[in-house]
Amino acid sequence: MMQLYNSATRKKEEFKTHTPGHVEMYTCGPTVYHFAHIGNLRSYIMEDVLEKTLRYTGYDVNRVMNITDVGHLTSDADEGEDKMLKGAKRENKSVMDIAKFYTDAFFSDCEKLNIKVPDVVQPATGLIDDFIHMVEGLIEKEFAYFAGGNVYFDTSKLNRYYVFNDHNEEDLAVGVREGVEEDTNKRNKNDFVLWFTKSKFEDQALKWDSPWGVGYPGWHIECSGISLKYNGEYLDLHCGGIDNAFPHHTNEIAQTESFVGHEWCKQWFHVHHLNTNSGKMSKSKGEFLTVSLLEEKGYDPLVYRMFCLQSHYRKGLVFSWENLDNAVGTFNKLIGRIANLKPGDDVDQAVFDELKAKFVAALENDLNTAQAMTAVYDVLKAKTTDATKLAVLADYDYVLSLDLLAKAEAKRQENAKAAAAKKSEGGYTIVGEGDPAIDALVMQRYEAKKAKNFAEADRIRDELKAQGIEITDVAGGAQWKKI
Ligand code: AMP
Ligand code: ZN
């Protein structure tokens, strides 16, 4: 049974769903005004592991994600400039061009990190009528009011304005950052905007007609609207990074439960931040690392995935190049060990089941991915056939998604090539590219030199050169390569 920490109750609990065996899962998607940084992607990696764990342990999952392409202001507390407009201005492009470009970039990063695309991906701009309908419903039920051109949610109408408290001071400060003024239209400090028609800037690019005038939806309403449409009225699991807990998720709960009239989502999964030595990695600070940058520096994106898996999602993770280099070493060693296993078909089912149970136990222990990685080493150490080990690792990799077997196979081929490329005879070692005909010529040249027949040695060198082969004499032998 899956034990998962629930931010709403602040306890590890047995994971339960509204419909047995089926999970309705929602994930807050990216704000597509810039590249996702590897901090954002830590959240998406851990959510991917969670989704795959649920599927791996037998659940049928419907996972929904929004793409925030409107309404997310520079302050999470509805103040400042629309982030999309900020991105468009920065690049001198239209908001829709920016949205398309960074949505594609996001999914390309996901692919490199083996993050599965959710079953439903919905850009907010594609569902405006649903948001308007929801805002109308909230006004009708007197949970919302119109003031100064905007529609606000009235938090004083709630019995309880739920605030997750497992986030730190820095996260709470999000709403008061950026030196923005308090919105005087609000009746209560925590009220938030459902629909904007009037904002602190005039040139909002995307606008839609509504009963309250031409405008655009608030950020929070989009997740509620999208989840209600594709997950239905009962959501089992809601995910996001820890900075989403407040005010975003708090506001999602307030408006959704007021709209549907019953409890909405029971389990909340929050991934803690990837930090650098100077604090939380964030897009607005402008100094952030991307998957492309990792690649440019020669890192395999899956090393970053493993780096994330090595630590628990409920702890902050410190990124440094040194830490990543350590992960490279660990990853290469691991792949090397798997490459040494001999494929075969003598799989021991009893051992397979036992090892699988260990892995499941780690994941069902509040998604303890570090422990799950330890299980990988236990497989390598197990007293069983190589075929069993390979079968277990292939099975684990459904969740880990580190391409363990494909990378090991590539490594095996590389090793075989290196072995074939090396030939020793009478204390003379030839390192080449595994071509026996060339090796034979190089050996003849050596014999000629030994017999002081230098003309013949030079003739062979020229013959090789004509074939595009370059030889270098090294201590104890020669190396050759095609040029
Ligand atoms: P955004 O694109 O800003 O809407 O954020 C996308 C996701 O990344 C959200 O779930 C955030 O909570 C999450 N997130 C933002 N910064 C970090 C970070 N430094 N580490 C982990 N997750 C983050
Ligand atoms: Zn959201």
Short mmCIF file of C-alpha atoms and ligand atoms in Angstrom, two decimals:
data_model
loop_
_atom_site.label_atom_id
_atom_site.label_comp_id
_atom_site.label_asym_id
_atom_site.label_seq_id
_atom_site.Cartn_x
_atom_site.Cartn_y
_atom_site.Cartn_z
CA MET A 1 0.00 0.00 0.00
CA MET A 2 1.31 3.41 -0.98
CA GLN A 3 2.12 5.66 1.97
CA LEU A 4 2.36 9.22 0.76
CA TYR A 5 2.93 12.44 2.63
CA ASN A 6 -0.10 14.67 2.25
CA SER A 7 0.63 18.40 2.56
CA ALA A 8 -3.04 19.01 3.40
CA THR A 9 -2.93 16.91 6.57
CA ARG A 10 0.82 17.19 7.13
CA LYS A 11 1.02 13.45 7.61
CA LYS A 12 2.16 10.38 5.77
CA GLU A 13 -1.04 8.58 4.87
CA GLU A 14 -2.27 5.56 3.02
CA PHE A 15 -2.99 6.67 -0.54
CA LYS A 16 -6.70 6.31 -1.32
CA THR A 17 -8.70 7.18 -4.40
CA HIS A 18 -12.33 8.10 -5.01
CA THR A 19 -12.71 5.19 -7.43
CA PRO A 20 -10.72 2.13 -6.35
CA GLY A 21 -7.84 1.35 -8.70
CA HIS A 22 -8.18 4.63 -10.59
CA VAL A 23 -6.28 7.87 -9.97
CA GLU A 24 -7.35 11.29 -11.16
CA MET A 25 -4.13 13.31 -11.02
CA TYR A 26 -3.50 16.98 -11.74
CA THR A 27 -0.19 18.78 -12.17
CA CYS A 28 0.39 22.52 -12.35
CA GLY A 29 2.15 23.02 -15.66
CA PRO A 30 4.80 25.54 -16.68
CA THR A 31 4.35 29.25 -17.27
CA VAL A 32 5.64 29.37 -20.83
CA TYR A 33 7.35 32.75 -20.92
CA HIS A 34 10.86 31.33 -20.68
CA PHE A 35 12.73 28.04 -20.69
CA ALA A 36 12.02 25.72 -17.79
CA HIS A 37 14.99 25.71 -15.46
CA ILE A 38 16.30 22.49 -13.96
CA GLY A 39 14.56 23.44 -10.67
CA ASN A 40 11.16 23.40 -12.38
CA LEU A 41 12.18 20.14 -13.97
CA ARG A 42 13.03 18.62 -10.60
CA SER A 43 9.33 18.98 -9.79
CA TYR A 44 8.31 17.41 -13.10
CA ILE A 45 10.78 14.54 -12.71
CA MET A 46 9.46 13.66 -9.25
CA GLU A 47 5.85 13.95 -10.41
CA ASP A 48 6.71 11.67 -13.32
CA VAL A 49 8.17 9.12 -10.90
CA LEU A 50 5.01 9.37 -8.80
CA GLU A 51 2.74 8.81 -11.80
CA LYS A 52 4.83 5.87 -13.03
CA THR A 53 4.93 4.35 -9.53
CA LEU A 54 1.14 4.44 -9.39
CA ARG A 55 0.88 2.79 -12.80
CA TYR A 56 3.62 0.29 -11.91
CA THR A 57 1.74 -0.74 -8.79
CA GLY A 58 -1.43 -1.36 -10.75
CA TYR A 59 -3.38 1.90 -10.81
CA ASP A 60 -4.98 3.25 -13.89
CA VAL A 61 -4.08 6.97 -14.01
CA ASN A 62 -5.58 9.97 -15.77
CA ARG A 63 -3.05 12.77 -15.52
CA VAL A 64 -3.94 16.31 -16.52
CA MET A 65 -1.64 19.33 -16.82
CA ASN A 66 -2.24 22.95 -17.76
CA ILE A 67 0.03 25.21 -19.72
CA THR A 68 -0.03 28.70 -18.22
CA ASP A 69 -0.09 31.02 -21.21
CA VAL A 70 -2.12 33.83 -19.64
CA GLY A 71 -2.89 35.34 -16.24
CA HIS A 72 0.23 34.53 -14.19
CA LEU A 73 1.50 37.86 -12.93
CA THR A 74 5.04 38.53 -11.77
CA SER A 75 3.83 38.27 -8.20
CA ASP A 76 1.88 35.12 -7.36
CA ALA A 77 -0.48 37.38 -5.40
CA ASP A 78 -2.02 38.94 -8.53
CA GLU A 79 0.24 41.96 -8.73
CA GLY A 80 2.70 43.16 -11.30
CA GLU A 81 2.91 42.43 -14.97
CA ASP A 82 1.64 39.37 -16.87
CA LYS A 83 4.64 37.06 -17.17
CA MET A 84 3.75 36.20 -20.78
CA LEU A 85 3.76 39.84 -21.78
CA LYS A 86 7.08 40.28 -20.06
CA GLY A 87 8.49 37.40 -22.13
CA ALA A 88 7.02 38.80 -25.35
CA LYS A 89 8.54 42.23 -24.71
CA ARG A 90 11.90 40.73 -23.84
CA GLU A 91 12.04 38.92 -27.17
CA ASN A 92 10.06 41.34 -29.27
CA LYS A 93 7.60 38.63 -30.30
CA SER A 94 3.88 38.09 -29.88
CA VAL A 95 2.57 36.41 -26.74
CA MET A 96 1.28 33.46 -28.78
CA ASP A 97 4.68 32.99 -30.45
CA ILE A 98 6.36 33.02 -27.06
CA ALA A 99 3.83 30.51 -25.71
CA LYS A 100 4.32 28.13 -28.63
CA PHE A 101 8.10 28.36 -28.56
CA TYR A 102 8.45 27.72 -24.83
CA THR A 103 5.76 25.04 -24.72
CA ASP A 104 7.67 23.12 -27.39
CA ALA A 105 10.93 23.74 -25.53
CA PHE A 106 9.36 22.41 -22.32
CA PHE A 107 8.23 19.15 -23.92
CA SER A 108 11.58 18.74 -25.64
CA ASP A 109 13.26 19.02 -22.20
CA CYS A 110 10.76 16.52 -20.81
CA GLU A 111 11.61 14.07 -23.56
CA LYS A 112 15.32 14.35 -22.83
CA LEU A 113 14.62 13.65 -19.17
CA ASN A 114 12.28 10.73 -19.97
CA ILE A 115 9.33 12.57 -18.44
CA LYS A 116 6.12 11.17 -19.88
CA VAL A 117 3.69 13.64 -21.44
CA PRO A 118 0.49 13.75 -19.31
CA ASP A 119 -2.68 12.21 -20.75
CA VAL A 120 -4.21 15.67 -21.14
CA VAL A 121 -2.26 18.90 -21.67
CA GLN A 122 -4.44 22.01 -21.84
CA PRO A 123 -3.25 25.57 -22.49
CA ALA A 124 -5.27 28.02 -20.42
CA THR A 125 -6.10 30.19 -23.44
CA GLY A 126 -8.05 27.23 -24.90
CA LEU A 127 -10.62 27.07 -22.12
CA ILE A 128 -11.66 30.66 -21.41
CA ASP A 129 -15.42 29.94 -21.62
CA ASP A 130 -15.12 27.35 -18.86
CA PHE A 131 -13.33 29.83 -16.60
CA ILE A 132 -16.01 32.46 -17.27
CA HIS A 133 -18.69 29.91 -16.45
CA MET A 134 -16.94 29.12 -13.18
CA VAL A 135 -16.57 32.78 -12.23
CA GLU A 136 -20.28 33.30 -12.98
CA GLY A 137 -21.11 30.37 -10.71
CA LEU A 138 -18.99 31.80 -7.90
CA ILE A 139 -20.68 35.22 -8.22
CA GLU A 140 -24.10 33.56 -8.17
CA LYS A 141 -23.20 31.67 -5.01
CA GLU A 142 -21.91 34.95 -3.55
CA PHE A 143 -18.35 33.75 -3.19
CA ALA A 144 -17.13 36.44 -5.57
CA TYR A 145 -17.61 40.18 -6.08
CA PHE A 146 -16.94 42.79 -8.73
CA ALA A 147 -14.76 45.76 -7.73
CA GLY A 148 -12.75 48.31 -9.63
CA GLY A 149 -13.23 46.42 -12.88
CA ASN A 150 -12.04 43.03 -11.62
CA VAL A 151 -13.82 40.01 -10.14
CA TYR A 152 -12.41 38.85 -6.81
CA PHE A 153 -12.92 35.77 -4.70
CA ASP A 154 -14.20 36.72 -1.25
CA THR A 155 -12.18 34.67 1.24
CA SER A 156 -14.29 35.92 4.17
CA LYS A 157 -17.16 33.75 2.88
CA LEU A 158 -15.25 30.60 3.65
CA ASN A 159 -15.41 28.64 6.89
CA ARG A 160 -11.76 27.97 6.41
CA TYR A 161 -9.26 29.53 4.01
CA TYR A 162 -6.89 26.64 3.85
CA VAL A 163 -3.24 27.49 4.05
CA PHE A 164 -0.69 24.72 3.70
CA ASN A 165 1.95 25.38 6.25
CA ASP A 166 4.69 23.04 5.19
CA HIS A 167 6.42 25.70 3.21
CA ASN A 168 9.03 28.06 4.46
CA GLU A 169 9.09 31.79 5.01
CA GLU A 170 10.70 32.42 1.66
CA ASP A 171 7.77 30.76 -0.14
CA LEU A 172 5.27 32.77 1.89
CA ALA A 173 7.08 35.94 0.97
CA VAL A 174 6.32 35.35 -2.71
CA GLY A 175 3.11 37.35 -2.44
CA VAL A 176 4.75 40.39 -1.00
CA ARG A 177 7.87 40.49 -3.13
CA GLU A 178 8.68 42.78 -6.02
CA GLY A 179 7.68 45.95 -4.11
CA VAL A 180 4.09 45.92 -5.41
CA GLU A 181 1.30 47.99 -3.93
CA GLU A 182 -1.64 46.46 -2.11
CA ASP A 183 -4.75 46.22 -4.33
CA THR A 184 -7.31 48.52 -2.65
CA ASN A 185 -10.26 46.85 -4.42
CA LYS A 186 -9.84 43.76 -2.26
CA ARG A 187 -12.22 43.45 0.66
CA ASN A 188 -9.91 41.08 2.51
CA LYS A 189 -6.15 40.75 2.38
CA ASN A 190 -6.25 37.21 0.96
CA ASP A 191 -8.92 37.85 -1.69
CA PHE A 192 -7.66 37.07 -5.14
CA VAL A 193 -8.56 37.91 -8.72
CA LEU A 194 -10.76 35.55 -10.76
CA TRP A 195 -11.13 37.82 -13.77
CA PHE A 196 -9.17 40.94 -14.68
CA THR A 197 -10.51 43.71 -16.85
CA LYS A 198 -8.45 46.43 -15.34
CA SER A 199 -4.88 46.00 -14.35
CA LYS A 200 -1.81 47.99 -13.66
CA PHE A 201 -0.77 47.85 -17.30
CA GLU A 202 -2.78 48.73 -20.36
CA ASP A 203 -1.38 46.66 -23.16
CA GLN A 204 -2.46 43.15 -22.13
CA ALA A 205 -2.06 41.23 -25.37
CA LEU A 206 -4.69 38.52 -24.96
CA LYS A 207 -8.21 39.62 -24.06
CA TRP A 208 -11.61 38.00 -24.17
CA ASP A 209 -15.14 39.29 -23.85
CA SER A 210 -16.90 38.45 -20.59
CA PRO A 211 -19.97 39.51 -18.59
CA TRP A 212 -17.60 41.86 -16.69
CA GLY A 213 -15.97 43.43 -19.71
CA VAL A 214 -13.07 42.58 -21.96
CA GLY A 215 -10.28 40.99 -19.96
CA TYR A 216 -8.52 37.79 -19.01
CA PRO A 217 -8.64 35.11 -16.30
CA GLY A 218 -6.61 35.00 -13.11
CA TRP A 219 -3.93 32.36 -12.82
CA HIS A 220 -5.57 30.26 -10.10
CA ILE A 221 -8.91 29.79 -11.86
CA GLU A 222 -7.24 28.11 -14.82
CA CYS A 223 -6.04 25.10 -12.83
CA SER A 224 -9.42 24.66 -11.16
CA GLY A 225 -11.28 24.98 -14.48
CA ILE A 226 -8.95 22.63 -16.35
CA SER A 227 -8.99 20.01 -13.61
CA LEU A 228 -12.80 20.11 -13.28
CA LYS A 229 -13.15 19.61 -17.02
CA TYR A 230 -10.74 16.70 -17.44
CA ASN A 231 -10.49 15.11 -13.98
CA GLY A 232 -14.10 15.58 -12.93
CA GLU A 233 -15.39 16.85 -9.58
CA TYR A 234 -13.29 14.51 -7.46
CA LEU A 235 -9.56 14.87 -7.77
CA ASP A 236 -7.39 12.25 -6.05
CA LEU A 237 -3.95 13.80 -6.27
CA HIS A 238 -2.76 17.33 -6.95
CA CYS A 239 0.92 18.04 -7.58
CA GLY A 240 3.19 21.02 -7.84
CA GLY A 241 6.37 22.56 -6.54
CA ILE A 242 6.26 23.74 -2.93
CA ASP A 243 6.04 27.41 -3.95
CA ASN A 244 2.67 26.57 -5.55
CA ALA A 245 1.21 25.60 -2.15
CA PHE A 246 0.47 29.16 -1.18
CA PRO A 247 -1.25 31.15 -2.51
CA HIS A 248 -1.91 29.15 -5.70
CA HIS A 249 -3.16 25.84 -4.29
CA THR A 250 -4.86 27.50 -1.37
CA ASN A 251 -6.84 29.57 -3.86
CA GLU A 252 -7.56 26.59 -6.09
CA ILE A 253 -9.11 24.80 -3.12
CA ALA A 254 -11.12 27.87 -2.08
CA GLN A 255 -12.70 28.47 -5.47
CA THR A 256 -13.17 24.84 -6.55
CA GLU A 257 -14.82 23.68 -3.34
CA SER A 258 -17.05 26.76 -3.29
CA PHE A 259 -18.04 26.05 -6.88
CA VAL A 260 -18.72 22.31 -6.61
CA GLY A 261 -20.05 22.46 -3.04
CA HIS A 262 -18.05 19.58 -1.61
CA GLU A 263 -14.53 18.53 -0.75
CA TRP A 264 -12.46 18.44 -3.92
CA CYS A 265 -8.96 17.00 -3.61
CA LYS A 266 -7.76 14.92 -0.69
CA GLN A 267 -4.07 14.46 -1.41
CA TRP A 268 -1.51 17.17 -2.12
CA PHE A 269 1.98 16.35 -3.28
CA HIS A 270 4.57 19.13 -3.17
CA VAL A 271 8.12 18.85 -4.40
CA HIS A 272 10.66 20.94 -2.53
CA HIS A 273 13.03 23.25 -4.31
CA LEU A 274 16.21 22.85 -6.17
CA ASN A 275 18.50 25.47 -4.72
CA THR A 276 21.85 26.85 -5.58
CA ASN A 277 24.29 28.25 -3.06
CA SER A 278 22.66 31.64 -3.53
CA GLY A 279 19.12 30.37 -2.85
CA LYS A 280 16.11 29.05 -4.79
CA MET A 281 16.55 28.73 -8.52
CA SER A 282 13.92 30.93 -10.13
CA LYS A 283 12.99 32.15 -13.58
CA SER A 284 12.32 35.71 -12.52
CA LYS A 285 15.84 36.05 -11.09
CA GLY A 286 17.05 35.38 -14.62
CA GLU A 287 19.97 33.25 -13.46
CA PHE A 288 18.94 29.71 -14.11
CA LEU A 289 20.21 26.52 -15.62
CA THR A 290 18.51 24.74 -18.46
CA VAL A 291 18.69 21.23 -19.90
CA SER A 292 20.29 22.69 -23.05
CA LEU A 293 23.02 24.26 -20.96
CA LEU A 294 23.72 20.89 -19.29
CA GLU A 295 23.96 19.32 -22.74
CA GLU A 296 26.24 22.06 -24.02
CA LYS A 297 28.54 21.34 -21.11
CA GLY A 298 28.57 17.66 -22.07
CA TYR A 299 26.21 16.27 -19.44
CA ASP A 300 23.69 13.58 -20.29
CA PRO A 301 20.28 14.92 -19.14
CA LEU A 302 19.55 11.52 -17.60
CA VAL A 303 22.42 12.08 -15.18
CA TYR A 304 20.40 15.03 -13.88
CA ARG A 305 17.35 12.77 -13.58
CA MET A 306 19.40 10.32 -11.50
CA PHE A 307 20.78 13.19 -9.43
CA CYS A 308 17.16 14.09 -8.54
CA LEU A 309 16.23 10.47 -7.79
CA GLN A 310 19.11 10.19 -5.33
CA SER A 311 17.38 12.54 -2.91
CA HIS A 312 13.92 12.73 -1.36
CA TYR A 313 11.35 15.02 -2.94
CA ARG A 314 10.48 16.56 0.43
CA LYS A 315 13.95 17.89 1.02
CA GLY A 316 15.58 20.85 -0.65
CA LEU A 317 18.22 19.74 -3.11
CA VAL A 318 21.37 21.75 -3.61
CA PHE A 319 22.67 21.92 -7.13
CA SER A 320 26.35 22.44 -7.81
CA TRP A 321 28.56 21.35 -10.69
CA GLU A 322 30.56 19.30 -8.25
CA ASN A 323 27.43 17.43 -7.13
CA LEU A 324 26.48 16.82 -10.74
CA ASP A 325 29.98 15.55 -11.53
CA ASN A 326 29.65 13.08 -8.68
CA ALA A 327 26.39 11.91 -10.22
CA VAL A 328 28.17 11.43 -13.57
CA GLY A 329 30.72 9.16 -11.86
CA THR A 330 28.00 7.15 -10.13
CA PHE A 331 25.94 6.84 -13.30
CA ASN A 332 28.87 5.69 -15.44
CA LYS A 333 29.93 3.12 -12.86
CA LEU A 334 26.39 1.83 -12.63
CA ILE A 335 26.05 1.49 -16.40
CA GLY A 336 29.48 -0.19 -16.52
CA ARG A 337 28.34 -2.79 -13.99
CA ILE A 338 25.14 -3.50 -15.86
CA ALA A 339 27.11 -3.80 -19.10
CA ASN A 340 29.12 -6.61 -17.54
CA LEU A 341 25.99 -8.73 -17.06
CA LYS A 342 25.56 -11.45 -19.68
CA PRO A 343 22.13 -11.53 -21.31
CA GLY A 344 20.39 -14.92 -21.30
CA ASP A 345 17.01 -16.47 -20.71
CA ASP A 346 17.42 -18.20 -17.36
CA VAL A 347 15.28 -15.75 -15.36
CA ASP A 348 14.52 -16.90 -11.81
CA GLN A 349 10.95 -15.76 -11.23
CA ALA A 350 11.04 -16.15 -7.44
CA VAL A 351 14.12 -13.91 -7.15
CA PHE A 352 12.60 -11.49 -9.65
CA ASP A 353 9.47 -11.16 -7.47
CA GLU A 354 11.52 -10.73 -4.32
CA LEU A 355 13.63 -7.94 -5.82
CA LYS A 356 10.60 -6.26 -7.30
CA ALA A 357 8.93 -6.27 -3.88
CA LYS A 358 11.96 -4.45 -2.42
CA PHE A 359 11.74 -1.74 -5.06
CA VAL A 360 8.00 -1.32 -4.59
CA ALA A 361 8.46 -1.09 -0.82
CA ALA A 362 10.92 1.79 -1.28
CA LEU A 363 8.60 3.69 -3.60
CA GLU A 364 5.54 3.03 -1.47
CA ASN A 365 7.45 4.53 1.45
CA ASP A 366 6.57 8.12 0.54
CA LEU A 367 8.26 7.79 -2.83
CA ASN A 368 11.67 7.10 -1.37
CA THR A 369 13.58 7.24 -4.64
CA ALA A 370 16.98 7.21 -2.89
CA GLN A 371 16.02 3.86 -1.37
CA ALA A 372 14.76 2.70 -4.77
CA MET A 373 18.18 3.54 -6.24
CA THR A 374 19.76 1.46 -3.46
CA ALA A 375 17.55 -1.43 -4.59
CA VAL A 376 19.28 -1.19 -7.98
CA TYR A 377 22.61 -1.95 -6.29
CA ASP A 378 21.01 -4.79 -4.35
CA VAL A 379 20.03 -6.32 -7.70
CA LEU A 380 23.63 -6.14 -8.89
CA LYS A 381 24.80 -7.82 -5.69
CA ALA A 382 22.07 -10.48 -5.63
CA LYS A 383 23.02 -14.15 -5.88
CA THR A 384 21.16 -14.96 -9.04
CA THR A 385 21.63 -15.26 -12.79
CA ASP A 386 22.63 -12.26 -14.88
CA ALA A 387 19.46 -12.76 -16.91
CA THR A 388 17.37 -12.33 -13.75
CA LYS A 389 19.26 -9.17 -12.85
CA LEU A 390 18.75 -7.71 -16.31
CA ALA A 391 15.05 -8.57 -16.25
CA VAL A 392 14.62 -6.91 -12.84
CA LEU A 393 16.51 -3.80 -13.91
CA ALA A 394 14.44 -3.49 -17.07
CA ASP A 395 11.35 -3.70 -14.90
CA TYR A 396 12.60 -1.07 -12.40
CA ASP A 397 13.44 1.21 -15.29
CA TYR A 398 9.75 1.63 -16.10
CA VAL A 399 9.72 3.92 -13.04
CA LEU A 400 13.33 5.14 -12.93
CA SER A 401 13.41 5.86 -16.67
CA LEU A 402 17.20 6.10 -16.78
CA ASP A 403 17.52 3.96 -19.96
CA LEU A 404 19.64 1.57 -17.90
CA LEU A 405 19.56 -1.34 -20.34
CA ALA A 406 19.92 0.65 -23.54
CA LYS A 407 22.90 2.51 -22.10
CA ALA A 408 24.45 -0.72 -20.84
CA GLU A 409 24.02 -2.27 -24.30
CA ALA A 410 25.71 0.75 -25.89
CA LYS A 411 28.52 0.41 -23.36
CA ARG A 412 28.85 -3.33 -24.15
CA GLN A 413 29.21 -2.52 -27.83
CA GLU A 414 31.75 0.16 -27.08
CA ASN A 415 33.73 -2.33 -24.94
CA ALA A 416 33.57 -4.95 -27.70
CA LYS A 417 34.81 -2.42 -30.22
CA ALA A 418 37.64 -1.39 -27.93
CA ALA A 419 38.61 -5.05 -27.39
CA ALA A 420 38.55 -5.73 -31.13
CA ALA A 421 40.55 -2.57 -31.70
CA LYS A 422 43.39 -3.85 -29.60
CA LYS A 423 45.74 -6.55 -30.84
CA SER A 424 48.95 -7.74 -29.21
CA GLU A 425 51.58 -9.94 -30.76
CA GLY A 426 55.14 -10.62 -29.58
CA GLY A 427 55.03 -7.72 -27.13
CA TYR A 428 53.84 -5.26 -29.83
CA THR A 429 50.38 -3.75 -29.24
CA ILE A 430 48.32 -2.24 -32.01
CA VAL A 431 45.42 0.02 -31.03
CA GLY A 432 43.18 0.78 -33.97
CA GLU A 433 39.57 0.57 -34.98
CA GLY A 434 39.14 -3.18 -35.21
CA ASP A 435 40.13 -3.84 -38.84
CA PRO A 436 42.27 -7.04 -39.14
CA ALA A 437 43.59 -6.14 -42.64
CA ILE A 438 44.98 -2.82 -41.39
CA ASP A 439 46.32 -4.45 -38.22
CA ALA A 440 48.18 -6.96 -40.44
CA LEU A 441 49.81 -4.17 -42.47
CA VAL A 442 50.82 -2.32 -39.32
CA MET A 443 52.38 -5.56 -38.05
CA GLN A 444 54.26 -6.03 -41.36
CA ARG A 445 55.62 -2.53 -41.02
CA TYR A 446 56.83 -3.37 -37.52
CA GLU A 447 58.51 -6.56 -38.77
CA ALA A 448 60.19 -4.57 -41.59
CA LYS A 449 61.47 -1.99 -39.13
CA LYS A 450 62.76 -4.72 -36.83
CA ALA A 451 64.65 -6.21 -39.83
CA LYS A 452 65.97 -2.69 -40.54
CA ASN A 453 64.20 -2.76 -43.90
CA PHE A 454 63.21 0.90 -43.64
CA ALA A 455 62.32 1.29 -47.30
CA GLU A 456 59.70 -1.43 -46.91
CA ALA A 457 58.48 0.12 -43.62
CA ASP A 458 58.04 3.49 -45.37
CA ARG A 459 56.31 1.85 -48.32
CA ILE A 460 53.76 0.27 -45.96
CA ARG A 461 53.23 3.60 -44.20
CA ASP A 462 52.52 5.23 -47.58
CA GLU A 463 50.19 2.41 -48.56
CA LEU A 464 48.25 2.93 -45.33
CA LYS A 465 48.22 6.67 -45.89
CA ALA A 466 46.74 6.10 -49.34
CA GLN A 467 43.94 4.21 -47.60
CA GLY A 468 43.36 7.20 -45.31
CA ILE A 469 45.06 5.60 -42.29
CA GLU A 470 47.39 7.50 -40.02
CA ILE A 471 49.83 5.61 -37.78
CA THR A 472 51.47 6.97 -34.67
CA ASP A 473 54.28 5.04 -32.99
CA VAL A 474 53.83 4.80 -29.22
CA ALA A 475 55.75 3.02 -26.49
CA GLY A 476 55.41 -0.77 -27.01
CA GLY A 477 53.39 -0.53 -30.23
CA ALA A 478 51.45 1.70 -32.61
CA GLN A 479 48.08 3.38 -32.87
CA TRP A 480 46.19 3.90 -36.06
CA LYS A 481 43.07 5.79 -36.99
CA LYS A 482 41.09 6.68 -40.08
CA ILE A 483 41.45 10.34 -41.02
P1 AMP B 1 6.30 27.93 -13.28
O1 AMP B 1 6.71 27.63 -14.70
O2 AMP B 1 7.02 29.09 -12.68
O3 AMP B 1 4.80 28.06 -13.17
O4 AMP B 1 6.74 26.68 -12.41
C1 AMP B 1 6.60 25.35 -12.84
C2 AMP B 1 6.76 24.38 -11.67
O5 AMP B 1 8.08 24.41 -11.14
C3 AMP B 1 5.84 24.67 -10.50
O6 AMP B 1 5.30 23.44 -10.04
C4 AMP B 1 6.75 25.29 -9.47
O7 AMP B 1 6.27 25.09 -8.18
C5 AMP B 1 8.03 24.52 -9.72
N1 AMP B 1 9.26 25.19 -9.27
C6 AMP B 1 9.61 26.50 -9.40
N2 AMP B 1 10.86 26.75 -8.92
C7 AMP B 1 11.34 25.54 -8.50
C8 AMP B 1 12.59 25.11 -7.91
N3 AMP B 1 13.60 25.95 -7.70
N4 AMP B 1 12.71 23.79 -7.59
C9 AMP B 1 11.70 22.92 -7.83
N5 AMP B 1 10.52 23.26 -8.39
C10 AMP B 1 10.33 24.55 -8.71
ZN ZN B 2 -1.94 25.28 -10.78
#
